[in-house]
Amino acid sequence: MAIKKQILLECTNCGTVIDFKEFKGLCPQCGENIVEARYELEKINPTEWLAQIKNRPPTLWRYHEVLPIFDTDNIVSLDEGGTPLIKSHALGASLGLNHLYLKDERQGPTGSFKDRQATVAVTALKEMAVDDVVVASTGNVAIAYAAYGARAGIHLWAFFPQLTPNDKMREAGIYGAEIIKTTGTYDQTKELAANFARAKGLFLDKGIKSVAATEAMKTMAYEIGEQLGVILEDGKRWRAPDWFLQGVSGGLGPIGIAKGFREMLGFGLIDKLPAFGLIQSSGCAPMVEAFNRGQRVATPIETSDSVIVTLATGNPGRAYEILYDYVQENGGHFESASDEEAFNAIRVLARLDGISVEPATGVTFAGLIRMVRQGLIKPDDVVVINVSGHTLPVEKRILGEQWQKVLDLSRASTTAPVPEDDLNLAVSQIEGTLRRVVVIEDNEAAARLMSRILESRKNSEVYLAHNGESGLNIIREIHPDLVITDLMMPDVDGFKVIETMRGDETLRDIPIVVVSAKELTTKERTFLSENTDMMLQKGSFIDDDFLEILIDKLN
Ligand SMILES: *Cc1c(COP(=O)(O)O)cnc(C)c1O
Ligand SMILES: [Zn+2]
């Protein structure tokens, strides 16, 4: 259905307004190439609009009034968007976060949030009757455009930088795209693709500089607002989170999402804008480095030291300025995390919450862990993470060499009994190292998590107590080898438990480890350092270090 609407573009640099249909790619006044779409929002009655939206299918096209298309018949869709907002239990608990939500963009048709960009951009190309399109991509954009291009009959020329995993290029190739791998960086590849498009007279997709792309990304903000409204307040109104976090390369996602939240604020659908946590890979972190120097302009990075090519934009240009301004106005932080931290975070998230993400998203979770430890993100903050991509094509780096056990059945008879001696030996070893641990923790998910870690790593018997009083009863009864306790609990808190144990001759020598998210006064700190064996911040036990420490205490 053709929709009568006017879309105006406003220059993000000088504010000049241009009609979308007449736009040639640059602001006619100042030459800027990042412009923002403006709709006639005053013509939309928010109450009526919300009622209509509720009855539409849960794809991102339910917000088509605020998307840059003129005829809904042109929509090229694979039912993208409408991804779930999943509450994290175990990871949230281990970080001491009570409201950690995962926007699961892995569930898009090609496994990343680039599906949003592809559906809107390819739809716009169809409206413009474009047959061929050129993109530079580190993988996900090309895969998504290839799939949507195939559906629309648009031919894709995809240029990839050297470090792109073959599996990603192959996936784009499956949909019929032309695959061109360069020996250069991502920034060089973008330039090459632009030259190629110019020489061949083909349409170049400009990514962050394309109106369709930023407008597509903003739909994630609309969905989050709508979903949080249902989760937190029965859907009576929409809600913005306190924090939105994403691993950032060119910045297309957060710029689009910022635009979405601003529009929702304009409609009166939400009452504030979220702070942004923007995480880069420390091997290629031009935004973070500029932010740490207090600068609004980033110094480009020539070569990335990170294997995470998805986040390898060395020169963010104006995108950083826009995000820097957003953070100055609305709060937030730029943080970096190493490849190693990212891979560790992937492992932790997969094991705790059953969600397997790609390295670029691992960077986001590593950044989350850092920001929680720095106290930037508080226990009661509502935090939404863009779970931007699925790990599927790149799982090789995570499990290492020994991930698989091979059973050679060619020679040995499969019916041979297991030698009894070996069996006895194994059992006696297990018995020999059995240790009893009491965990006192009122947060159920955190308690379950700790006991799971302990039970899996060590032949230990774990006793759970949900408050200090029952914890003390168990301790008196079984005389454990180790006590792990939280501090903040109703009635008998952790301090009281420690005091009681240290004052009781029969319990005095049992090692005590404190795990807490509490900010300590000097007095409390002194008390704990004198009376316990170890203090751990919540969140630290998602490191392998934590396990080593505990195993040390047990031996
Ligand atoms: C593209 C991409 C990013 C980075 O997105 P930008 O918003 O463009 O910086 C992060 N994660 C994944 C999985 C991506 O595909
Ligand atoms: Zn301008």
Coordinates of C-alpha atoms and ligand atoms in Angstrom, one line a residue:
M1 CA 0.0 0.0 0.0
A2 CA 1.4 3.4 -1.0
I3 CA 1.6 5.7 2.0
K4 CA 1.4 9.4 1.7
K5 CA 4.2 10.9 3.7
Q6 CA 6.9 13.4 3.5
I7 CA 10.4 12.5 4.7
L8 CA 12.8 15.3 5.3
L9 CA 16.5 14.9 6.0
E10 CA 18.3 17.1 8.4
C11 CA 22.1 17.6 8.2
T12 CA 23.7 16.4 11.5
N13 CA 26.4 19.1 11.0
C14 CA 24.6 22.4 10.0
G15 CA 20.9 21.5 10.4
T16 CA 20.0 22.2 6.7
V17 CA 16.8 20.4 5.7
I18 CA 16.5 18.5 2.4
D19 CA 13.7 16.5 0.9
F20 CA 14.5 12.7 1.0
K21 CA 13.5 12.3 -2.6
E22 CA 16.0 15.0 -3.7
F23 CA 18.9 14.0 -1.6
K24 CA 22.2 13.3 -3.5
G25 CA 24.3 11.9 -0.6
L26 CA 25.8 15.1 0.7
C27 CA 24.4 18.2 2.5
P28 CA 24.1 20.9 -0.2
Q29 CA 25.1 23.5 2.4
C30 CA 28.2 22.0 4.1
G31 CA 29.0 18.7 2.4
E32 CA 28.3 16.5 5.4
N33 CA 27.2 13.0 4.6
I34 CA 25.5 11.9 7.8
V35 CA 21.9 13.2 7.7
E36 CA 18.9 12.3 9.9
A37 CA 15.4 11.5 8.6
R38 CA 12.5 13.6 10.0
Y39 CA 9.0 12.4 9.7
E40 CA 5.8 14.4 10.2
L41 CA 5.5 13.1 13.7
E42 CA 2.9 15.7 14.7
K43 CA 0.5 13.9 12.3
I44 CA 0.8 10.7 14.4
N45 CA -1.4 10.4 17.4
P46 CA 0.7 8.3 19.8
T47 CA -2.2 6.6 21.5
E48 CA -3.9 5.5 18.2
W49 CA -0.5 4.5 16.8
L50 CA 0.3 2.3 19.8
A51 CA -3.0 0.6 19.5
Q52 CA -2.4 -0.1 15.8
I53 CA 1.1 -1.4 16.4
K54 CA -0.1 -3.9 19.0
N55 CA -2.1 -5.6 16.3
R56 CA 0.6 -5.8 13.7
P57 CA 2.9 -8.8 13.2
P58 CA 6.1 -8.6 15.3
T59 CA 8.5 -7.6 12.6
L60 CA 10.3 -4.3 12.5
W61 CA 7.9 -3.2 9.8
R62 CA 5.3 -2.6 12.4
Y63 CA 6.9 0.8 12.8
H64 CA 6.7 1.6 9.1
E65 CA 5.3 5.1 9.6
V66 CA 8.7 6.1 10.9
L67 CA 10.8 4.2 8.3
P68 CA 12.0 5.6 5.0
I69 CA 9.6 3.8 2.6
F70 CA 6.7 5.1 0.6
D71 CA 5.0 1.9 -0.4
T72 CA 4.6 -1.1 1.9
D73 CA 4.2 -3.4 -1.1
N74 CA 7.9 -2.9 -1.8
I75 CA 8.9 -4.4 1.6
V76 CA 11.5 -7.1 1.2
S77 CA 11.2 -9.1 4.4
L78 CA 12.2 -12.4 6.1
D79 CA 10.2 -11.5 9.2
E80 CA 13.2 -9.8 10.8
G81 CA 13.1 -7.8 14.0
G82 CA 10.8 -8.6 16.9
T83 CA 13.7 -10.4 18.5
P84 CA 13.1 -11.5 22.2
L85 CA 14.4 -9.5 25.2
I86 CA 15.6 -12.3 27.4
K87 CA 16.3 -11.8 31.1
S88 CA 19.8 -13.1 32.1
H89 CA 19.6 -15.1 35.3
A90 CA 23.0 -16.6 36.0
L91 CA 25.2 -14.0 34.4
G92 CA 23.1 -11.2 35.9
A93 CA 23.4 -12.8 39.3
S94 CA 27.1 -13.4 39.0
L95 CA 27.6 -9.7 38.3
G96 CA 25.2 -8.7 41.0
L97 CA 22.8 -7.2 38.4
N98 CA 19.1 -7.5 39.1
H99 CA 17.8 -6.4 35.7
L100 CA 20.1 -7.6 32.9
Y101 CA 18.3 -8.1 29.6
L102 CA 19.6 -9.5 26.4
K103 CA 18.2 -8.3 23.1
D104 CA 18.7 -11.4 21.2
E105 CA 19.6 -10.3 17.7
R106 CA 21.1 -13.6 17.0
Q107 CA 17.6 -14.7 16.2
G108 CA 17.4 -12.6 13.0
P109 CA 17.1 -14.5 9.7
T110 CA 20.9 -14.5 9.1
G111 CA 22.0 -14.4 12.7
S112 CA 23.0 -10.8 13.3
F113 CA 21.4 -7.4 13.8
K114 CA 22.5 -6.5 10.3
D115 CA 19.3 -8.1 9.2
R116 CA 17.5 -4.9 10.2
Q117 CA 19.8 -2.8 8.1
A118 CA 19.4 -5.2 5.1
T119 CA 15.6 -5.3 5.1
V120 CA 15.3 -1.6 5.2
A121 CA 18.2 -0.9 2.8
V122 CA 17.2 -3.5 0.2
T123 CA 13.5 -2.3 0.4
A124 CA 14.7 1.3 -0.3
L125 CA 16.8 0.0 -3.2
K126 CA 13.8 -1.8 -4.6
E127 CA 11.8 1.5 -4.4
M128 CA 14.7 3.1 -6.3
A129 CA 14.7 0.2 -8.9
V130 CA 18.4 -0.5 -8.2
D131 CA 19.6 -3.9 -9.6
D132 CA 23.2 -4.1 -8.4
V133 CA 24.6 -3.0 -5.1
V134 CA 28.2 -2.9 -3.8
V135 CA 29.1 -3.2 -0.1
A136 CA 32.3 -3.5 1.9
S137 CA 31.8 -5.8 4.9
T138 CA 33.5 -7.7 7.6
G139 CA 31.0 -10.4 7.1
N140 CA 27.6 -9.8 8.6
V141 CA 26.4 -7.0 6.4
A142 CA 27.3 -9.0 3.3
I143 CA 25.6 -12.1 4.5
A144 CA 22.4 -10.1 5.4
Y145 CA 22.4 -8.1 2.1
A146 CA 23.1 -11.2 0.1
A147 CA 20.0 -13.0 1.6
Y148 CA 17.7 -10.0 1.2
G149 CA 19.2 -9.2 -2.2
A150 CA 18.5 -12.7 -3.3
R151 CA 14.8 -12.3 -2.3
A152 CA 14.5 -9.0 -4.1
G153 CA 16.5 -10.0 -7.2
I154 CA 19.2 -7.5 -6.5
H155 CA 22.7 -8.6 -7.3
L156 CA 25.4 -8.0 -4.6
W157 CA 29.1 -7.3 -5.0
A158 CA 30.6 -7.9 -1.5
F159 CA 34.2 -6.7 -0.6
F160 CA 35.9 -8.2 2.4
P161 CA 39.0 -7.2 4.3
Q162 CA 41.8 -9.8 4.7
L163 CA 40.9 -11.1 8.1
T164 CA 37.3 -12.0 7.4
P165 CA 36.7 -15.6 8.3
N166 CA 36.2 -17.8 5.2
D167 CA 33.0 -19.3 6.7
K168 CA 31.4 -15.8 6.6
M169 CA 32.4 -15.2 3.0
R170 CA 31.1 -18.6 2.0
E171 CA 27.8 -17.9 3.7
A172 CA 27.4 -14.7 1.6
G173 CA 28.4 -16.7 -1.4
I174 CA 25.6 -19.3 -0.8
Y175 CA 23.0 -16.6 -1.6
G176 CA 24.7 -15.8 -4.9
A177 CA 26.7 -12.7 -4.0
E178 CA 30.0 -11.9 -5.8
I179 CA 32.7 -12.5 -3.2
I180 CA 35.8 -10.3 -3.4
K181 CA 38.5 -10.7 -0.7
T182 CA 41.1 -8.0 -0.5
T183 CA 44.5 -8.1 1.2
G184 CA 43.8 -4.9 3.1
T185 CA 42.2 -3.5 6.2
Y186 CA 38.5 -2.8 6.5
D187 CA 39.0 0.9 5.9
Q188 CA 41.1 0.2 2.8
T189 CA 38.4 -2.2 1.6
K190 CA 35.7 0.4 2.0
E191 CA 37.7 2.7 -0.3
L192 CA 38.3 0.0 -2.8
A193 CA 34.6 -0.9 -2.9
A194 CA 33.7 2.8 -3.4
N195 CA 36.1 3.1 -6.3
F196 CA 34.8 -0.1 -7.9
A197 CA 31.2 1.1 -7.6
R198 CA 32.1 4.5 -9.2
A199 CA 34.1 2.9 -12.0
K200 CA 31.3 0.4 -12.8
G201 CA 28.5 2.9 -12.3
L202 CA 26.9 0.7 -9.6
F203 CA 25.1 1.7 -6.4
L204 CA 27.3 1.8 -3.3
D205 CA 25.7 1.1 0.0
K206 CA 27.1 3.7 2.4
G207 CA 26.5 2.0 5.7
I208 CA 26.3 4.5 8.4
K209 CA 26.0 7.3 5.9
S210 CA 22.9 5.8 4.5
V211 CA 19.6 7.0 5.9
A212 CA 18.0 3.5 5.5
A213 CA 20.7 1.9 7.6
T214 CA 20.4 4.2 10.6
E215 CA 16.6 4.2 10.4
A216 CA 16.6 0.4 10.4
M217 CA 18.8 0.2 13.5
K218 CA 16.5 2.5 15.4
T219 CA 13.7 -0.1 15.3
M220 CA 15.7 -1.9 18.0
A221 CA 15.1 1.0 20.3
Y222 CA 11.3 0.9 19.6
E223 CA 11.2 -2.8 20.4
I224 CA 13.2 -2.4 23.6
G225 CA 10.9 0.4 24.7
E226 CA 7.8 -1.7 24.0
Q227 CA 9.2 -4.9 25.5
L228 CA 10.5 -3.3 28.7
G229 CA 7.1 -1.7 29.1
V230 CA 5.5 -5.1 29.2
I231 CA 8.2 -6.7 31.4
L232 CA 8.5 -3.9 34.0
E233 CA 5.1 -2.2 33.9
D234 CA 2.5 -4.4 32.4
G235 CA 2.7 -2.6 29.1
K236 CA 0.8 0.4 30.3
R237 CA 3.6 2.6 28.9
W238 CA 6.9 2.1 27.2
R239 CA 10.2 2.2 29.1
A240 CA 13.8 3.1 28.3
P241 CA 16.5 1.1 30.0
D242 CA 19.1 2.9 32.2
W243 CA 21.9 1.4 30.0
F244 CA 22.2 0.2 26.5
L245 CA 25.5 -1.6 25.6
Q246 CA 27.0 -2.6 22.3
G247 CA 30.3 -3.6 20.8
V248 CA 31.1 -0.8 18.3
S249 CA 32.8 -0.7 15.0
G250 CA 31.5 2.1 12.7
G251 CA 28.8 3.1 15.2
L252 CA 25.8 2.5 13.0
G253 CA 23.9 0.6 15.7
P254 CA 24.1 3.0 18.6
I255 CA 23.6 6.1 16.3
G256 CA 20.4 4.5 15.0
I257 CA 19.3 3.4 18.4
A258 CA 19.9 6.9 19.9
K259 CA 17.7 8.3 17.1
G260 CA 15.0 5.8 18.0
F261 CA 15.0 6.6 21.7
R262 CA 14.9 10.4 20.9
E263 CA 11.9 9.9 18.7
M264 CA 10.1 7.9 21.4
L265 CA 10.9 10.7 23.9
G266 CA 9.4 13.2 21.4
F267 CA 6.2 11.1 21.2
G268 CA 6.1 10.9 25.0
L269 CA 6.4 7.2 24.9
I270 CA 9.4 7.1 27.3
D271 CA 10.6 9.7 29.9
K272 CA 14.3 9.6 29.5
L273 CA 17.2 8.5 27.3
P274 CA 19.4 5.6 28.3
A275 CA 23.1 5.9 29.0
F276 CA 25.2 4.2 26.4
G277 CA 28.1 1.7 27.1
L278 CA 30.1 1.6 23.8
I279 CA 32.7 -1.1 23.8
Q280 CA 35.6 -1.6 21.4
S281 CA 38.2 -4.2 21.0
S282 CA 41.4 -2.9 22.6
G283 CA 43.4 -3.8 19.5
C284 CA 41.3 -1.3 17.5
A285 CA 39.7 1.2 19.9
P286 CA 40.0 4.7 18.3
M287 CA 36.8 5.9 20.0
V288 CA 37.8 4.7 23.5
E289 CA 41.3 6.2 23.1
A290 CA 39.8 9.6 22.1
F291 CA 37.3 9.4 24.9
N292 CA 40.0 8.7 27.5
R293 CA 41.8 11.7 26.3
G294 CA 38.7 13.8 26.5
Q295 CA 38.6 14.5 22.8
R296 CA 35.6 14.8 20.5
V297 CA 37.6 13.8 17.4
A298 CA 39.1 10.4 17.1
T299 CA 42.6 9.8 15.8
P300 CA 42.4 7.0 13.2
I301 CA 44.1 3.7 13.8
E302 CA 46.1 2.3 10.8
T303 CA 46.2 -1.4 11.6
S304 CA 44.1 -3.3 14.0
D305 CA 45.8 -5.6 16.5
S306 CA 42.6 -7.5 17.2
V307 CA 41.5 -10.8 15.5
I308 CA 37.9 -9.6 15.9
V309 CA 37.5 -8.2 12.4
T310 CA 33.8 -7.4 12.9
L311 CA 34.9 -4.4 15.0
A312 CA 37.8 -3.3 12.9
T313 CA 36.8 0.2 11.9
G314 CA 40.0 2.2 12.4
N315 CA 38.6 5.5 11.3
P316 CA 35.2 6.2 12.8
G317 CA 35.1 9.8 11.5
R318 CA 31.9 11.8 12.4
A319 CA 30.2 8.8 13.9
Y320 CA 32.4 9.1 17.0
E321 CA 31.6 12.8 17.4
I322 CA 27.8 12.0 17.3
L323 CA 28.2 9.3 19.9
Y324 CA 30.6 11.4 22.0
D325 CA 27.9 14.2 22.1
Y326 CA 25.3 11.6 23.0
V327 CA 27.3 10.4 25.9
Q328 CA 28.1 14.0 27.1
E329 CA 24.4 14.8 27.0
N330 CA 22.8 11.6 28.3
G331 CA 25.5 9.8 30.2
G332 CA 27.5 6.7 29.3
H333 CA 31.0 5.5 28.8
F334 CA 33.4 4.2 26.2
E335 CA 35.3 1.1 27.2
S336 CA 37.7 -1.4 25.6
A337 CA 38.3 -5.1 26.2
S338 CA 41.0 -7.4 24.9
D339 CA 40.4 -10.3 22.6
E340 CA 41.2 -12.7 25.5
E341 CA 38.6 -11.1 27.7
A342 CA 36.0 -11.3 24.9
F343 CA 36.6 -15.0 24.3
N344 CA 36.4 -15.6 28.1
A345 CA 33.1 -13.7 28.2
I346 CA 31.7 -15.8 25.3
R347 CA 32.5 -19.0 27.3
V348 CA 31.0 -17.6 30.5
L349 CA 27.8 -16.4 28.8
A350 CA 27.3 -19.7 26.9
R351 CA 27.8 -21.8 30.0
L352 CA 25.7 -19.6 32.3
D353 CA 22.9 -18.5 30.2
G354 CA 22.9 -20.9 27.2
I355 CA 23.6 -18.1 24.7
S356 CA 26.5 -18.4 22.3
V357 CA 27.6 -15.2 20.6
E358 CA 30.2 -14.2 18.1
P359 CA 33.5 -12.5 19.1
A360 CA 32.2 -8.9 18.4
T361 CA 29.4 -9.6 20.9
G362 CA 31.8 -11.2 23.3
V363 CA 33.6 -7.8 23.4
T364 CA 30.3 -6.2 24.6
F365 CA 30.0 -8.7 27.5
A366 CA 33.7 -8.2 28.4
G367 CA 32.9 -4.5 28.5
L368 CA 29.9 -5.1 30.7
I369 CA 32.0 -7.0 33.2
R370 CA 34.5 -4.2 33.3
M371 CA 31.9 -1.5 33.7
V372 CA 30.2 -3.4 36.6
R373 CA 33.6 -3.8 38.3
Q374 CA 34.3 -0.1 37.9
G375 CA 30.9 0.6 39.6
L376 CA 29.6 2.5 36.6
I377 CA 26.7 0.1 36.3
K378 CA 24.8 -0.4 39.6
P379 CA 23.0 -3.5 40.8
D380 CA 19.5 -2.0 40.3
D381 CA 20.1 -0.5 36.9
V382 CA 18.0 -1.8 34.0
V383 CA 20.6 -2.9 31.5
V384 CA 20.0 -4.0 27.9
I385 CA 22.8 -5.6 25.9
N386 CA 22.7 -5.8 22.1
V387 CA 23.4 -9.5 21.6
S388 CA 24.5 -8.5 18.1
G389 CA 25.5 -11.8 16.5
H390 CA 25.6 -15.6 16.7
T391 CA 28.8 -17.4 17.1
L392 CA 28.0 -20.2 14.6
P393 CA 30.5 -19.6 11.8
V394 CA 33.5 -18.7 14.1
E395 CA 33.3 -21.2 17.0
K396 CA 36.9 -22.5 16.3
R397 CA 38.7 -20.0 18.4
I398 CA 36.7 -20.6 21.6
L399 CA 37.2 -24.3 22.5
G400 CA 40.9 -24.7 21.7
E401 CA 42.5 -27.8 20.3
Q402 CA 41.2 -30.4 22.8
W403 CA 37.5 -29.8 22.4
Q404 CA 36.7 -33.2 21.0
K405 CA 37.5 -36.7 22.2
V406 CA 38.0 -39.2 19.4
L407 CA 37.2 -42.8 20.2
D408 CA 39.0 -45.2 17.9
L409 CA 36.7 -48.2 17.4
S410 CA 38.5 -49.7 14.5
R411 CA 40.7 -52.1 16.5
A412 CA 39.4 -52.6 20.1
S413 CA 36.4 -54.7 20.6
T414 CA 33.5 -52.4 21.7
T415 CA 32.3 -55.0 24.1
A416 CA 35.5 -55.2 26.2
P417 CA 34.7 -54.6 29.9
V418 CA 36.3 -51.6 31.6
P419 CA 39.1 -53.0 33.8
E420 CA 37.8 -53.1 37.3
D421 CA 41.1 -51.8 38.8
D422 CA 40.7 -48.6 36.9
L423 CA 37.2 -48.1 38.0
N424 CA 38.1 -48.6 41.7
L425 CA 41.0 -46.2 41.4
A426 CA 38.8 -43.6 39.8
V427 CA 36.2 -43.9 42.6
S428 CA 38.7 -43.8 45.4
Q429 CA 40.2 -40.6 43.9
I430 CA 36.9 -39.0 43.9
E431 CA 36.3 -39.9 47.5
G432 CA 39.7 -38.8 48.5
T433 CA 39.2 -35.2 47.4
L434 CA 35.7 -34.7 48.5
R435 CA 35.3 -31.4 50.2
R436 CA 32.3 -29.8 51.9
V437 CA 31.5 -26.2 51.1
V438 CA 28.7 -24.1 52.6
V439 CA 27.4 -21.3 50.4
I440 CA 25.3 -18.6 52.1
E441 CA 23.6 -16.4 49.5
D442 CA 20.1 -15.0 49.4
N443 CA 20.0 -14.5 45.7
E444 CA 18.8 -17.8 44.4
A445 CA 20.4 -17.6 40.9
A446 CA 23.8 -16.6 42.3
A447 CA 23.7 -19.4 44.8
R448 CA 22.8 -21.9 42.2
L449 CA 25.5 -20.6 39.9
M450 CA 28.2 -20.9 42.6
S451 CA 27.2 -24.4 43.6
R452 CA 27.2 -25.4 39.9
I453 CA 30.7 -24.0 39.4
L454 CA 32.0 -25.7 42.6
E455 CA 30.4 -29.0 41.9
S456 CA 31.6 -29.2 38.3
R457 CA 35.2 -28.2 39.0
K458 CA 35.9 -30.0 42.2
N459 CA 34.7 -33.1 43.9
S460 CA 32.9 -31.0 46.4
E461 CA 29.6 -31.3 48.2
V462 CA 27.9 -28.0 48.3
Y463 CA 25.4 -27.0 51.0
L464 CA 23.2 -24.0 50.1
A465 CA 21.7 -21.6 52.7
H466 CA 19.6 -18.6 51.8
N467 CA 20.2 -16.7 55.0
G468 CA 22.7 -16.3 57.7
E469 CA 20.8 -18.2 60.3
S470 CA 20.3 -21.4 58.4
G471 CA 23.9 -21.0 57.1
L472 CA 25.1 -21.1 60.7
N473 CA 23.0 -24.1 61.6
I474 CA 24.5 -26.1 58.7
I475 CA 28.0 -24.9 59.6
R476 CA 27.6 -26.1 63.2
E477 CA 26.2 -29.4 62.0
I478 CA 28.7 -30.4 59.3
H479 CA 31.9 -28.4 60.1
P480 CA 32.6 -27.7 56.4
D481 CA 36.0 -27.2 54.8
L482 CA 35.1 -23.8 53.5
V483 CA 32.3 -21.2 53.9
I484 CA 31.4 -18.8 51.1
T485 CA 29.1 -16.0 52.2
D486 CA 27.3 -12.9 50.8
L487 CA 27.2 -9.9 53.1
M488 CA 23.8 -8.3 52.5
M489 CA 21.1 -10.6 53.7
P490 CA 17.9 -10.1 55.7
D491 CA 18.1 -10.7 59.5
V492 CA 21.4 -12.5 60.2
D493 CA 23.7 -10.9 57.6
G494 CA 27.2 -12.0 56.4
F495 CA 29.0 -9.8 59.0
K496 CA 27.0 -11.6 61.8
V497 CA 27.9 -15.0 60.4
I498 CA 31.6 -14.1 60.3
E499 CA 31.5 -12.7 63.8
T500 CA 29.7 -15.7 65.2
M501 CA 32.1 -18.2 63.5
R502 CA 35.2 -16.3 64.7
G503 CA 33.8 -16.2 68.2
D504 CA 33.2 -19.9 68.3
E505 CA 36.2 -22.1 69.2
T506 CA 35.0 -25.1 67.1
L507 CA 34.3 -23.0 64.0
R508 CA 37.1 -20.5 64.3
D509 CA 39.5 -22.2 61.8
I510 CA 37.2 -22.7 58.9
P511 CA 38.3 -20.5 56.0
I512 CA 35.7 -17.9 55.0
V513 CA 35.4 -16.3 51.5
V514 CA 33.2 -13.2 51.1
V515 CA 31.5 -12.6 47.8
S516 CA 29.6 -9.4 47.7
A517 CA 28.6 -6.5 45.5
K518 CA 28.3 -4.2 48.5
E519 CA 30.3 -1.0 48.6
L520 CA 32.3 -1.2 51.9
T521 CA 33.0 1.4 54.5
T522 CA 36.5 1.6 55.8
K523 CA 35.4 0.0 59.1
E524 CA 33.7 -2.9 57.3
R525 CA 36.8 -3.4 55.1
T526 CA 39.0 -3.6 58.1
F527 CA 36.7 -6.0 59.8
L528 CA 36.6 -8.3 56.8
S529 CA 40.4 -8.2 56.1
E530 CA 41.0 -9.2 59.8
N531 CA 38.4 -11.9 59.9
T532 CA 38.1 -13.5 56.5
D533 CA 40.5 -15.3 54.2
M534 CA 39.4 -13.7 51.0
M535 CA 37.1 -11.0 49.7
L536 CA 35.7 -11.2 46.1
Q537 CA 33.6 -8.7 44.3
K538 CA 30.5 -10.2 42.7
G539 CA 31.4 -10.7 39.1
S540 CA 34.9 -11.9 39.9
F541 CA 33.8 -15.5 40.0
I542 CA 33.2 -15.6 36.4
D543 CA 37.0 -15.7 35.9
D544 CA 38.9 -19.0 36.0
D545 CA 40.9 -17.1 38.6
F546 CA 38.1 -17.4 41.1
L547 CA 38.0 -21.2 40.7
E548 CA 41.8 -21.4 41.2
I549 CA 41.5 -19.3 44.4
L550 CA 38.7 -21.4 45.8
I551 CA 40.4 -24.7 44.9
D552 CA 43.5 -23.3 46.7
K553 CA 41.5 -22.5 49.8
L554 CA 40.1 -26.0 49.7
N555 CA 43.4 -27.8 49.5
Ligands
LIG1 C1 28.3 -4.8 12.7 C2 28.4 -5.5 14.0 C3 28.8 -4.8 15.2 C4 29.2 -3.3 15.2 O1 28.2 -2.5 14.8 P1 28.2 -0.9 14.6 O2 27.0 -0.5 15.2 O3 28.2 -0.7 13.1 O4 29.4 -0.3 15.2 C5 28.8 -5.5 16.4 N1 28.5 -6.8 16.4 C6 28.1 -7.5 15.3 C7 27.8 -8.9 15.4 C8 28.1 -6.8 14.1 O5 27.7 -7.5 13.0
ZN2 ZN 25.2 20.5 6.4

